[in-house]
Tab-separated table of C-alpha atoms and ligand atoms in Angstrom:
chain	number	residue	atom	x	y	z
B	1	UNK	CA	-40.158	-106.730	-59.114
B	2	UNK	CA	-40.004	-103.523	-57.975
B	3	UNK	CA	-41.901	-101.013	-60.835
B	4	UNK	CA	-39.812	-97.531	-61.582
B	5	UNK	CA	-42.459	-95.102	-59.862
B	6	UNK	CA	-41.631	-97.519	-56.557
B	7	UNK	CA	-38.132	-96.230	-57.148
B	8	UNK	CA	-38.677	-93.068	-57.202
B	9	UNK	CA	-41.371	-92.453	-54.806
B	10	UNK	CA	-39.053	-94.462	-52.038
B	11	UNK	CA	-36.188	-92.611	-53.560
B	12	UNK	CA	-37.994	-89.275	-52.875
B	13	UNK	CA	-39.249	-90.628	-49.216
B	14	UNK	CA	-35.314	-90.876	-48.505
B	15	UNK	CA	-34.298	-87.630	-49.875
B	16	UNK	CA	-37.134	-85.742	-47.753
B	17	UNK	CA	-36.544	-87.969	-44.883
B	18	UNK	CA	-33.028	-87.036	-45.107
B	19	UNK	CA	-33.513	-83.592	-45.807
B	20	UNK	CA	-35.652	-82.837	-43.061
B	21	UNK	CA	-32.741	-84.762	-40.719
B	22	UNK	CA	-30.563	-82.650	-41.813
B	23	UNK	CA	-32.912	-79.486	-41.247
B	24	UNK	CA	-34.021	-81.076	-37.460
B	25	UNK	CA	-29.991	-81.510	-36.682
B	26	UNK	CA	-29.262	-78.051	-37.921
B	27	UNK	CA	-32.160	-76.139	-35.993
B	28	UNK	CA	-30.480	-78.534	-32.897
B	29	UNK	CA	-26.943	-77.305	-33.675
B	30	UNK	CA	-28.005	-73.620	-33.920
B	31	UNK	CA	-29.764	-74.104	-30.394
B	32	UNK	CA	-26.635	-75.874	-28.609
B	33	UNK	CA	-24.466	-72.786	-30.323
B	34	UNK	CA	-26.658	-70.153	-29.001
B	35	UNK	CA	-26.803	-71.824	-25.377
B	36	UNK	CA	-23.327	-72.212	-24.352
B	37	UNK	CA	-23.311	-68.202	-25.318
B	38	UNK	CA	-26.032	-67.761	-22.479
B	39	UNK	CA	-24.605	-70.197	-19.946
B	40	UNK	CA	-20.971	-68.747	-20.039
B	41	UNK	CA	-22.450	-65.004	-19.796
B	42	UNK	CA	-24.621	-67.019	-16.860
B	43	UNK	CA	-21.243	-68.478	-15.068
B	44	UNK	CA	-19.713	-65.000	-16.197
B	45	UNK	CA	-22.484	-63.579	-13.627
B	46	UNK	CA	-22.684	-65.706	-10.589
B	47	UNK	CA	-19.011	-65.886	-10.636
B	48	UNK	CA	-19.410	-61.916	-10.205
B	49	UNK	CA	-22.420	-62.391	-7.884
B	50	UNK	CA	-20.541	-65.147	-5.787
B	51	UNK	CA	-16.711	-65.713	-6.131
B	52	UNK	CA	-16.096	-67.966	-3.820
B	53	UNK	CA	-17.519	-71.623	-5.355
B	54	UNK	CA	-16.384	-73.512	-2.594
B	55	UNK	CA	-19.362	-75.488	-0.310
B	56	UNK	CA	-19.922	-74.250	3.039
B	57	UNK	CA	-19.886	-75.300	5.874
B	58	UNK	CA	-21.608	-74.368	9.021
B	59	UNK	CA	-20.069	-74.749	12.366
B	60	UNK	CA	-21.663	-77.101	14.808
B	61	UNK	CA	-20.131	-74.376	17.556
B	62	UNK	CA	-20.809	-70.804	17.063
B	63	UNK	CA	-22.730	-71.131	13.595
B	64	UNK	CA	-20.087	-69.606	11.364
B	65	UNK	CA	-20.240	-70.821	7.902
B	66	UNK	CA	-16.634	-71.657	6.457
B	67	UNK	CA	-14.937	-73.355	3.124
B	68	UNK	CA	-15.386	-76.832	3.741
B	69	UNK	CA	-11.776	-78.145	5.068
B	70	UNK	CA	-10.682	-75.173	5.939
B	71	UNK	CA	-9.382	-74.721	9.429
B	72	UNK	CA	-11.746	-73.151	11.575
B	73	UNK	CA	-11.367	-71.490	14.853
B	74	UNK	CA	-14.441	-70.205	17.024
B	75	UNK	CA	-13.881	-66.603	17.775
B	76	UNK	CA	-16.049	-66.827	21.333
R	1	ZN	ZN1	-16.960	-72.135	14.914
């Protein structure tokens, strides 16, 4: 049979355990707030720095690199 300090010390164990979960998940949730802050002023940026987000591609011909699909026409 379990004796009453048992109780309470695994009682106590929980509650810190717990505690310090909820501590761990709130330092996380703090982090992921702050970072979507920085990566959308990032994307704000490099959408500034480079508009155009389409992949490139370069032309076996004259070296030109164009949208990929786009028509393409060699200028030589
Ligand atoms: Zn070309």
């Amino acid at each position: 049979m379990l004796s009453f300090s048992k109780i309470i010390f695994t009682a106590l164990v929980f509650v810190v355990v717990w505690q310090g979960f909820k501590l761990f998940n709130r330092s996380k949730q703090v982090a992921a707030d702050e970072q979507p802050k920085q990566t959308k002023d990032q994307s704000k940026t490099s959408k500034k720095a480079n508009p155009v987000a389409h992949e490139l591609e370069k032309c076996p011909d004259c070296g030109v690199y164009h949208a990929e699909g786009n028509a393409h026409r060699c200028d030589d």
